């Protein structure tokens, strides 16, 4: 989630809804954007069929939503509740946006909706994520929603021919 957007850009409120099989092509286009890919551990050149399979395999442990503006998918986020009985209080979040819509409040809307599901529908006590240590816009977003850095994984991510540190972040509600 890189951002070259100035702080004066108007915030917008997207329509949020559950992911649908027909979203695979739009999501794949986002997943292949350079800014999106830079901020994630995804490989380049994902295929629509790969995204279709991920959507089809999503089960009841997953809440996967998309953000739309004027009918165009501009972002997504997922919350995956852990299946193990001893870890059933934990969920993991992933978020990503179309490169052209970063810094406009869409990530915050997606994250807020996923945390509402975590708190009020799944009763999760711990929500966690990983983020590149140099992805300052994403870290600011997560911190603004109550996440704290729990640890650093040195040289744990590889992108653009270099190793990068990852941060483990979590929001606890005990």
CSV table of C-alpha atoms in Angstrom, one decimal:
chain,number,residue,atom,x,y,z
A,1,UNK,CA,0.0,0.0,0.0
A,2,UNK,CA,2.3,2.7,-1.2
A,3,UNK,CA,1.0,6.2,-1.4
A,4,UNK,CA,2.0,9.3,-3.3
A,5,UNK,CA,-1.4,10.9,-2.5
A,6,UNK,CA,-1.3,14.1,-0.6
A,7,UNK,CA,-3.1,14.4,2.7
A,8,UNK,CA,-5.5,17.0,1.2
A,9,UNK,CA,-7.1,14.3,-1.1
A,10,UNK,CA,-10.8,13.9,-0.4
A,11,UNK,CA,-11.8,10.8,1.5
A,12,UNK,CA,-14.4,8.6,-0.2
A,13,UNK,CA,-16.8,6.0,1.2
A,14,UNK,CA,-16.9,2.9,-1.0
A,15,UNK,CA,-19.7,0.4,-1.1
A,16,UNK,CA,-18.6,-2.8,0.7
A,17,UNK,CA,-19.9,-6.2,-0.1
A,18,UNK,CA,-19.0,-9.9,-0.1
A,19,UNK,CA,-16.7,-11.1,-2.8
A,20,UNK,CA,-18.4,-12.8,-5.7
A,21,UNK,CA,-17.0,-15.3,-8.3
A,22,UNK,CA,-17.5,-12.6,-10.9
A,23,UNK,CA,-15.0,-10.4,-9.1
A,24,UNK,CA,-12.0,-12.6,-10.0
A,25,UNK,CA,-11.0,-10.6,-13.1
A,26,UNK,CA,-11.1,-7.2,-11.3
A,27,UNK,CA,-9.3,-8.6,-8.3
A,28,UNK,CA,-6.6,-10.2,-10.5
A,29,UNK,CA,-6.0,-6.8,-12.2
A,30,UNK,CA,-5.5,-5.2,-8.8
A,31,UNK,CA,-3.3,-8.0,-7.6
A,32,UNK,CA,-1.0,-7.5,-10.6
A,33,UNK,CA,-0.6,-3.7,-10.0
A,34,UNK,CA,3.0,-2.7,-9.1
A,35,UNK,CA,2.1,-0.8,-5.9
A,36,UNK,CA,-0.2,-3.5,-4.7
A,37,UNK,CA,2.3,-6.2,-5.4
A,38,UNK,CA,5.1,-4.2,-3.7
A,39,UNK,CA,3.2,-4.1,-0.4
A,40,UNK,CA,2.4,-7.9,-0.4
A,41,UNK,CA,4.1,-11.2,-0.5
A,42,UNK,CA,2.3,-12.1,-3.8
A,43,UNK,CA,4.0,-13.2,-6.9
A,44,UNK,CA,3.7,-11.2,-10.1
A,45,UNK,CA,1.6,-12.2,-13.1
A,46,UNK,CA,-1.3,-13.9,-11.2
A,47,UNK,CA,-3.9,-15.4,-13.4
A,48,UNK,CA,-7.6,-14.9,-13.2
A,49,UNK,CA,-8.0,-18.7,-12.8
A,50,UNK,CA,-5.9,-18.6,-9.6
A,51,UNK,CA,-8.1,-15.9,-8.1
A,52,UNK,CA,-11.2,-17.8,-9.2
A,53,UNK,CA,-9.9,-20.9,-7.3
A,54,UNK,CA,-9.2,-18.8,-4.1
A,55,UNK,CA,-12.7,-17.4,-4.2
A,56,UNK,CA,-14.3,-20.8,-4.7
A,57,UNK,CA,-12.2,-22.3,-1.9
A,58,UNK,CA,-13.2,-19.6,0.6
A,59,UNK,CA,-15.2,-21.3,3.4
A,60,UNK,CA,-17.1,-20.1,6.4
A,61,UNK,CA,-13.9,-19.3,8.3
A,62,UNK,CA,-13.3,-16.5,5.7
A,63,UNK,CA,-15.0,-13.1,5.4
A,64,UNK,CA,-13.8,-11.7,2.1
A,65,UNK,CA,-15.1,-8.3,1.0
A,66,UNK,CA,-14.6,-6.0,-1.9
A,67,UNK,CA,-14.8,-2.2,-2.0
A,68,UNK,CA,-16.6,-0.7,-5.0
A,69,UNK,CA,-16.9,2.8,-6.4
A,70,UNK,CA,-19.4,3.4,-9.1
A,71,UNK,CA,-19.5,-0.4,-9.8
A,72,UNK,CA,-15.7,-0.7,-10.1
A,73,UNK,CA,-13.8,-2.9,-7.6
A,74,UNK,CA,-11.1,-0.8,-6.1
A,75,UNK,CA,-10.0,-2.9,-3.2
A,76,UNK,CA,-10.5,-6.0,-1.1
A,77,UNK,CA,-9.9,-7.4,2.4
A,78,UNK,CA,-10.2,-10.7,4.1
A,79,UNK,CA,-10.5,-11.9,7.6
A,80,UNK,CA,-9.7,-15.6,8.2
A,81,UNK,CA,-10.6,-17.1,11.5
A,82,UNK,CA,-8.2,-19.8,12.7
A,83,UNK,CA,-9.7,-23.3,12.6
A,84,UNK,CA,-7.8,-25.0,15.4
A,85,UNK,CA,-9.8,-25.1,18.6
A,86,UNK,CA,-6.9,-23.7,20.6
A,87,UNK,CA,-6.5,-20.8,18.2
A,88,UNK,CA,-10.2,-20.2,17.4
A,89,UNK,CA,-10.0,-16.8,19.1
A,90,UNK,CA,-7.5,-15.5,16.4
A,91,UNK,CA,-8.2,-14.0,12.9
A,92,UNK,CA,-5.7,-12.9,10.2
A,93,UNK,CA,-6.4,-9.8,8.0
A,94,UNK,CA,-5.2,-9.1,4.5
A,95,UNK,CA,-6.0,-5.8,2.7
A,96,UNK,CA,-5.1,-4.4,-0.7
A,97,UNK,CA,-6.2,-1.5,-3.0
A,98,UNK,CA,-6.1,-0.5,-6.6
A,99,UNK,CA,-2.9,1.7,-6.9
A,100,UNK,CA,-5.0,4.7,-8.0
A,101,UNK,CA,-7.1,4.7,-4.8
A,102,UNK,CA,-4.6,4.5,-2.0
A,103,UNK,CA,-4.8,7.2,0.6
A,104,UNK,CA,-8.4,8.0,0.1
A,105,UNK,CA,-10.0,6.2,3.1
A,106,UNK,CA,-10.9,3.0,1.3
A,107,UNK,CA,-8.4,0.9,3.3
A,108,UNK,CA,-9.7,2.3,6.5
A,109,UNK,CA,-13.3,1.5,5.5
A,110,UNK,CA,-12.3,-2.1,4.6
A,111,UNK,CA,-10.3,-2.6,7.8
A,112,UNK,CA,-13.2,-1.1,9.9
A,113,UNK,CA,-15.7,-3.5,8.4
A,114,UNK,CA,-13.4,-6.5,8.9
A,115,UNK,CA,-12.8,-5.5,12.6
A,116,UNK,CA,-16.6,-5.2,13.1
A,117,UNK,CA,-17.0,-8.8,11.9
A,118,UNK,CA,-14.1,-9.9,14.1
A,119,UNK,CA,-15.5,-8.2,17.2
A,120,UNK,CA,-19.3,-8.4,16.8
A,121,UNK,CA,-19.9,-11.5,14.7
A,122,UNK,CA,-16.9,-13.8,15.4
A,123,UNK,CA,-16.0,-12.7,18.9
A,124,UNK,CA,-12.3,-12.8,18.0
A,125,UNK,CA,-9.9,-11.7,20.7
A,126,UNK,CA,-6.8,-11.3,18.6
A,127,UNK,CA,-6.5,-10.1,15.0
A,128,UNK,CA,-3.1,-10.2,13.4
A,129,UNK,CA,-1.3,-9.4,10.2
A,130,UNK,CA,2.1,-9.1,8.6
A,131,UNK,CA,3.4,-5.9,6.8
A,132,UNK,CA,6.6,-4.9,5.2
A,133,UNK,CA,8.6,-2.8,7.8
A,134,UNK,CA,9.0,0.0,5.2
A,135,UNK,CA,5.4,0.2,4.2
A,136,UNK,CA,4.7,3.3,6.3
A,137,UNK,CA,1.2,4.1,4.9
A,138,UNK,CA,-0.1,0.6,5.8
A,139,UNK,CA,1.5,0.7,9.3
A,140,UNK,CA,-0.2,4.1,9.9
A,141,UNK,CA,-3.5,2.6,8.8
A,142,UNK,CA,-3.1,-0.4,11.1
A,143,UNK,CA,-1.9,1.6,14.0
A,144,UNK,CA,-4.9,4.0,13.7
A,145,UNK,CA,-7.2,0.9,14.1
A,146,UNK,CA,-5.5,-0.2,17.3
A,147,UNK,CA,-2.8,-2.6,16.0
A,148,UNK,CA,0.6,-2.7,17.6
A,149,UNK,CA,3.9,-4.0,16.4
A,150,UNK,CA,4.7,-7.3,18.2
A,151,UNK,CA,7.9,-8.3,16.4
A,152,UNK,CA,10.2,-8.0,13.5
A,153,UNK,CA,11.1,-10.8,11.1
A,154,UNK,CA,14.4,-9.9,9.7
A,155,UNK,CA,14.8,-10.4,5.9
A,156,UNK,CA,11.6,-12.5,5.9
A,157,UNK,CA,10.2,-11.1,2.7
A,158,UNK,CA,11.7,-11.0,-0.8
A,159,UNK,CA,10.6,-8.5,-3.5
A,160,UNK,CA,12.3,-6.7,-6.3
A,161,UNK,CA,15.4,-8.7,-5.9
A,162,UNK,CA,16.0,-7.7,-2.2
A,163,UNK,CA,15.2,-9.1,1.2
A,164,UNK,CA,13.0,-7.0,3.5
A,165,UNK,CA,12.0,-7.1,7.1
A,166,UNK,CA,8.4,-7.9,8.0
A,167,UNK,CA,6.5,-6.7,11.0
A,168,UNK,CA,4.0,-8.8,13.0
A,169,UNK,CA,1.2,-6.6,14.2
A,170,UNK,CA,-1.9,-7.5,16.2
A,171,UNK,CA,-4.9,-5.9,17.9
A,172,UNK,CA,-5.9,-7.6,21.1
A,173,UNK,CA,-9.3,-7.3,22.8
A,174,UNK,CA,-9.2,-9.3,26.1
